[in-house]
Amino acid sequence: MDIHPFNIATINKAVEFLHSGKLVAFPTETVYGLGADATNDLAVAEIFAVKGRPSFNPLIVHVRDASMAKEFVVWNELADKLMQKFSPGPLSIVLPRKQNSRISLLASAGGDTVAIRIPSGKVAQELLKASGLPIAAPSANRSGRISPTTAQHVYEELHDGLPLIIDGGNCEVGLESTVVDLSGNDIVILRPGAITREMLEQALNRKAYSVHDTKGLLKSPGLLASHYAPMLPLRLNAASASPDEALLAFGRNILSNAKYMLNLSEEGNLKEAAANLFAGLRKLDKPGVYSAIAVMPIPDTGIGVAINDRLKRAATLPA
Ligand code: TXA
Ligand code: MG
């Protein structure tokens, strides 16, 4: 793994890597991001593995411009206003996924929304243009640590498993983007940033809530629904499945007479399993066809910890 200076040759190399499902760290005007092709489940799963995230937080998907965003999310008038005023720039907007959106469900953490951002940073813009891809990118730090604002920071955080870091110098903003949820009835600032509440309210001519003044609101079903929970009960650590259950399998060691089986990874590869998890759950979630989803044990190591965390949440939420 190397740090490469920002130039055409580096961008070409980065584009090649992104198209082949590899990760690339690159600067934006806010912080350095750890980028992957947002339509590639395995590449997105690799982000979680490299960051060591304990759970599947949804990721921000970076796009070239609003017209590209409209391919993937359900656009609305609020989005138009904010993007006209603040994009490209340090603002991420959360919108409903389009039906059959090509964005990996894993980037939405299995939910119904996608956070979209049009970065203004020159390197990020060049990468988006040259690749033609939507790029999922969290900050390029290990989970629970401070976001990197130089290529050297990224190197210190993540040099294992990261093929390419593009060095574009220091990040201008240095603070992660403002994240604002436009998918519900109220406008909610999920993360404060350089685009302030006052700026948002003025642009929209509407009240914007911060997470602090909306504890109750965040518990409203509309927002909770953004976190996918299956309708069927999940039975975790299942050694086998009964004939009326659907089996979510892992590995080759299967004892089952289930009606239907979907294997997260026959090879027992956790990264592959993470990439298939949310889509797999959706596929098996057919009340009236199956009585429950039986889930085979997943090793609780590496990205398996995040898989198990998400499975536990899905199993305890009310149907
Ligand atoms: O400035 C930034 O936004 C940087 C650069 C690389 O663009 N990225 C960044 O990503 O900070 P990350 O993953 O470290 O933080 C993303 C934040 C998280 O708090 C996450 O929960 C929230 O955005 N988020 C992402 N998608 C969401 C969604 N669909 N719904 C709600 N929150 C979302
Ligand atoms: Mg972060």
XYZ file of C-alpha atoms and ligand atoms in Angstrom:
353
model
C 0.000 0.000 0.000
C 1.287 3.401 -0.982
C 0.471 7.052 -0.746
C 0.230 8.478 -4.259
C 0.246 12.181 -5.121
C -2.864 13.516 -6.839
C -2.302 13.461 -10.608
C -3.850 11.887 -13.685
C -1.928 8.618 -13.356
C -3.102 8.228 -9.750
C -6.711 8.946 -10.663
C -6.541 6.355 -13.458
C -5.173 3.775 -11.054
C -7.861 4.625 -8.495
C -10.593 4.287 -11.124
C -9.250 0.867 -12.089
C -9.268 -0.195 -8.437
C -12.816 1.053 -7.819
C -14.121 -0.735 -10.910
C -12.538 -3.964 -9.736
C -14.154 -3.759 -6.297
C -11.125 -2.476 -4.393
C -11.021 0.351 -1.878
C -9.430 3.751 -2.419
C -8.824 6.406 0.233
C -9.223 9.930 -1.083
C -9.544 13.471 0.240
C -12.759 15.454 0.175
C -13.192 19.040 1.356
C -14.320 17.682 4.754
C -12.175 14.670 5.681
C -10.492 11.754 3.895
C -12.936 9.066 2.836
C -12.554 5.317 2.416
C -14.249 4.785 -0.932
C -15.812 1.848 -2.740
C -18.134 1.358 -5.697
C -21.488 1.918 -3.963
C -23.222 -0.569 -6.270
C -20.857 -3.428 -5.369
C -22.006 -5.355 -2.266
C -18.650 -7.019 -1.695
C -16.704 -3.797 -2.035
C -19.035 -2.069 0.439
C -18.658 -4.994 2.841
C -14.898 -4.559 2.573
C -15.292 -1.000 3.924
C -16.869 -2.333 7.123
C -14.173 -4.984 7.412
C -11.301 -2.512 6.979
C -12.804 0.065 9.362
C -13.538 -2.560 11.981
C -17.012 -1.144 12.502
C -18.885 -2.971 15.256
C -22.181 -2.556 13.439
C -23.460 -1.628 10.027
C -23.867 2.133 10.157
C -25.207 3.383 6.873
C -22.636 5.047 4.599
C -22.693 8.308 2.688
C -22.851 7.823 -1.076
C -20.902 10.433 -3.007
C -22.142 11.399 -6.461
C -20.977 13.764 -9.202
C -24.101 15.862 -9.381
C -27.828 15.962 -8.677
C -28.766 14.209 -11.904
C -26.668 11.220 -10.876
C -28.283 11.265 -7.414
C -31.722 11.082 -9.004
C -30.864 7.662 -10.467
C -30.691 6.215 -6.968
C -33.001 8.115 -4.608
C -36.484 9.605 -4.606
C -35.816 13.289 -5.076
C -37.989 16.039 -3.596
C -38.340 19.799 -3.521
C -36.389 20.190 -0.282
C -33.476 18.310 -1.808
C -33.590 20.611 -4.819
C -33.442 23.715 -2.659
C -30.601 22.482 -0.478
C -28.529 21.139 -3.334
C -28.903 24.331 -5.326
C -27.721 26.345 -2.378
C -25.029 24.161 -0.762
C -23.781 21.649 -3.312
C -21.164 20.799 -4.162
C -20.153 21.110 -0.517
C -20.156 19.659 2.984
C -23.796 18.587 3.109
C -25.285 15.065 3.023
C -28.998 14.584 2.513
C -30.908 11.452 3.464
C -33.616 10.450 0.980
C -35.694 7.314 0.306
C -34.071 4.677 -1.919
C -35.608 4.343 -5.324
C -37.227 1.013 -5.990
C -34.573 -1.234 -7.546
C -31.909 1.328 -6.669
C -28.523 -0.006 -7.724
C -26.940 1.258 -4.498
C -25.887 -1.678 -2.303
C -28.394 -2.323 0.479
C -25.410 -2.598 2.765
C -24.650 1.114 2.192
C -28.158 1.758 3.572
C -27.486 -0.657 6.473
C -30.488 -2.558 5.153
C -32.752 0.489 5.492
C -34.961 2.344 3.059
C -32.848 5.473 2.707
C -29.523 6.626 1.281
C -27.397 9.568 2.395
C -26.234 11.457 -0.704
C -23.431 13.966 -0.935
C -21.866 15.949 -3.770
C -18.379 16.812 -2.538
C -16.627 19.960 -3.754
C -13.080 18.745 -3.131
C -11.122 18.652 -6.398
C -9.766 15.132 -5.951
C -13.189 13.752 -5.034
C -14.776 15.465 -8.034
C -12.104 14.136 -10.414
C -12.542 10.622 -9.052
C -16.323 10.749 -9.404
C -16.118 12.069 -12.949
C -13.411 9.673 -14.116
C -15.010 6.577 -12.566
C -18.634 7.373 -13.383
C -19.509 5.517 -10.179
C -21.422 6.472 -7.066
C -18.805 6.110 -4.304
C -19.723 4.974 -0.802
C -17.247 6.493 1.620
C -17.159 6.808 5.373
C -14.332 8.733 6.992
C -11.090 6.789 6.483
C -10.402 6.045 10.143
C -10.728 2.926 12.219
C -14.098 2.705 13.932
C -14.403 4.923 17.000
C -11.417 7.094 16.144
C -10.978 10.611 14.864
C -11.560 11.327 11.169
C -8.364 11.784 9.118
C -7.616 15.067 7.397
C -4.258 14.168 5.823
C -3.016 11.216 3.772
C -0.559 10.424 6.578
C -3.450 10.103 9.082
C -5.109 7.616 6.774
C -1.904 5.652 6.503
C -1.569 5.502 10.293
C -5.189 4.392 10.680
C -5.667 1.884 7.913
C -2.515 0.782 6.141
C -3.528 -2.869 6.381
C -5.811 -3.942 3.591
C -5.879 -0.604 1.804
C -4.390 -0.654 -1.696
C -4.278 3.067 -2.506
C -4.327 6.414 -0.728
C -4.569 9.537 -2.879
C -2.698 12.405 -1.291
C -4.492 15.678 -1.914
C -3.023 17.600 0.998
C -5.010 18.876 3.959
C -8.788 18.881 3.954
C -10.299 22.297 3.799
C -13.210 21.787 6.183
C -11.689 19.126 8.427
C -15.048 18.349 9.955
C -17.448 15.800 8.564
C -20.400 16.973 6.511
C -23.713 18.067 7.958
C -26.176 15.175 7.644
C -29.805 16.158 7.237
C -32.699 13.745 6.941
C -35.235 14.807 4.305
C -36.997 11.448 4.118
C -39.663 12.080 6.771
C -42.261 14.712 7.530
C -39.827 16.778 9.556
C -36.373 17.956 8.644
C -33.905 16.499 11.134
C -30.213 17.308 11.419
C -28.623 13.953 12.228
C -25.104 15.337 12.460
C -24.115 18.996 12.748
C -21.421 20.306 10.432
C -20.247 23.284 8.450
C -23.706 23.854 6.973
C -25.490 25.052 10.089
C -29.082 24.778 11.215
C -29.603 28.481 10.567
C -28.322 28.120 7.017
C -30.615 25.155 6.392
C -33.666 26.874 7.871
C -33.065 29.991 5.850
C -32.659 28.078 2.601
C -35.775 25.996 3.200
C -37.836 28.606 4.968
C -38.774 25.844 7.434
C -37.837 24.636 10.871
C -35.033 22.086 11.066
C -34.879 19.918 14.166
C -31.672 18.771 15.740
C -31.467 15.237 17.099
C -31.369 16.695 20.627
C -34.741 18.403 20.468
C -36.386 15.444 18.768
C -35.767 12.418 20.970
C -39.467 11.610 20.788
C -39.658 12.321 17.114
C -36.794 9.980 16.340
C -38.711 7.180 17.971
C -41.621 7.791 15.638
C -42.396 4.771 13.468
C -41.534 6.641 10.302
C -37.926 7.089 11.251
C -37.585 3.720 12.928
C -38.879 2.108 9.769
C -35.733 3.372 8.091
C -34.005 0.558 9.883
C -34.979 -2.662 8.237
C -36.580 -5.260 10.473
C -38.056 -8.389 8.881
C -41.739 -9.169 9.363
C -41.005 -12.815 10.112
C -39.456 -13.854 13.417
C -35.751 -14.629 13.239
C -34.452 -17.718 15.004
C -30.747 -17.216 15.592
C -28.004 -19.840 15.998
C -30.253 -22.458 14.469
C -28.610 -25.867 14.176
C -31.243 -26.951 11.680
C -34.504 -25.695 10.222
C -38.000 -27.197 10.351
C -39.946 -27.858 7.121
C -41.984 -24.637 7.356
C -39.042 -22.362 7.992
C -36.714 -20.633 5.562
C -33.053 -21.180 6.287
C -30.414 -18.491 6.088
C -27.346 -20.673 5.901
C -23.634 -20.072 6.314
C -20.920 -22.467 5.168
C -21.235 -26.035 3.962
C -22.153 -27.847 7.140
C -25.930 -27.787 6.676
C -28.483 -30.025 8.407
C -31.887 -29.020 7.202
C -35.153 -29.962 5.619
C -36.222 -26.348 5.216
C -38.608 -25.357 2.415
C -36.106 -22.912 1.105
C -32.501 -22.172 1.784
C -30.319 -19.221 0.974
C -26.625 -19.472 1.719
C -24.834 -16.290 2.794
C -21.510 -17.861 1.876
C -20.947 -21.483 0.997
C -17.241 -20.953 1.490
C -17.827 -19.625 4.994
C -16.417 -16.254 3.973
C -17.633 -13.546 6.391
C -17.105 -10.670 3.987
C -19.218 -12.404 1.368
C -21.830 -13.110 4.043
C -21.952 -9.429 5.034
C -22.426 -8.443 1.416
C -25.371 -10.846 1.059
C -26.992 -10.312 4.461
C -29.572 -7.583 3.935
C -30.605 -8.725 0.488
C -30.870 -12.305 1.815
C -33.106 -11.322 4.718
C -35.404 -9.432 2.387
C -35.657 -12.371 0.045
C -36.666 -14.799 2.820
C -39.068 -12.417 4.559
C -42.326 -13.902 3.232
C -45.020 -14.306 5.886
C -47.616 -16.830 4.731
C -44.944 -18.746 2.830
C -42.586 -19.452 5.738
C -43.254 -19.413 9.490
C -39.872 -17.984 10.427
C -36.333 -17.421 9.240
C -33.842 -19.755 10.881
C -30.327 -18.351 10.843
C -27.307 -20.602 11.199
C -24.559 -19.534 13.607
C -22.144 -16.937 12.240
C -18.626 -16.856 13.722
C -18.322 -13.846 16.028
C -14.980 -12.650 14.673
C -13.947 -9.833 12.334
C -16.886 -8.518 10.351
C -18.911 -11.422 11.804
C -19.343 -9.270 14.928
C -21.188 -6.672 12.844
C -23.285 -9.362 11.150
C -24.312 -10.794 14.517
C -25.023 -7.340 15.935
C -27.379 -6.609 13.049
C -29.025 -10.037 13.279
C -29.636 -9.587 17.007
C -31.291 -6.216 16.425
C -33.433 -7.659 13.663
C -34.463 -10.523 15.951
C -35.467 -8.367 18.924
C -37.422 -5.658 17.111
C -41.186 -6.187 17.162
C -42.527 -7.806 14.031
O -17.788 14.546 5.430
C -18.249 13.412 5.371
O -19.464 13.197 5.398
C -17.247 12.244 5.238
C -16.597 12.363 3.872
C -15.686 11.189 3.550
O -17.565 12.543 2.876
N -17.905 10.999 5.423
C -18.354 10.596 6.656
O -18.936 9.350 6.661
O -18.247 11.254 7.664
P -19.203 8.502 8.005
O -19.642 7.151 7.529
O -18.021 8.530 8.883
O -20.439 9.197 8.656
C -21.696 9.091 8.044
C -22.787 9.552 8.966
C -23.021 8.550 10.080
O -23.311 9.255 11.266
C -24.229 7.797 9.585
O -24.990 7.253 10.615
C -24.984 8.861 8.809
O -23.989 9.662 8.231
N -25.782 8.265 7.730
C -25.329 7.759 6.570
N -26.342 7.250 5.835
C -27.470 7.454 6.542
C -28.839 7.145 6.321
N -29.265 6.519 5.218
N -29.721 7.490 7.286
C -29.302 8.120 8.399
N -28.007 8.429 8.674
C -27.097 8.112 7.760
Mg -16.843 8.747 10.602
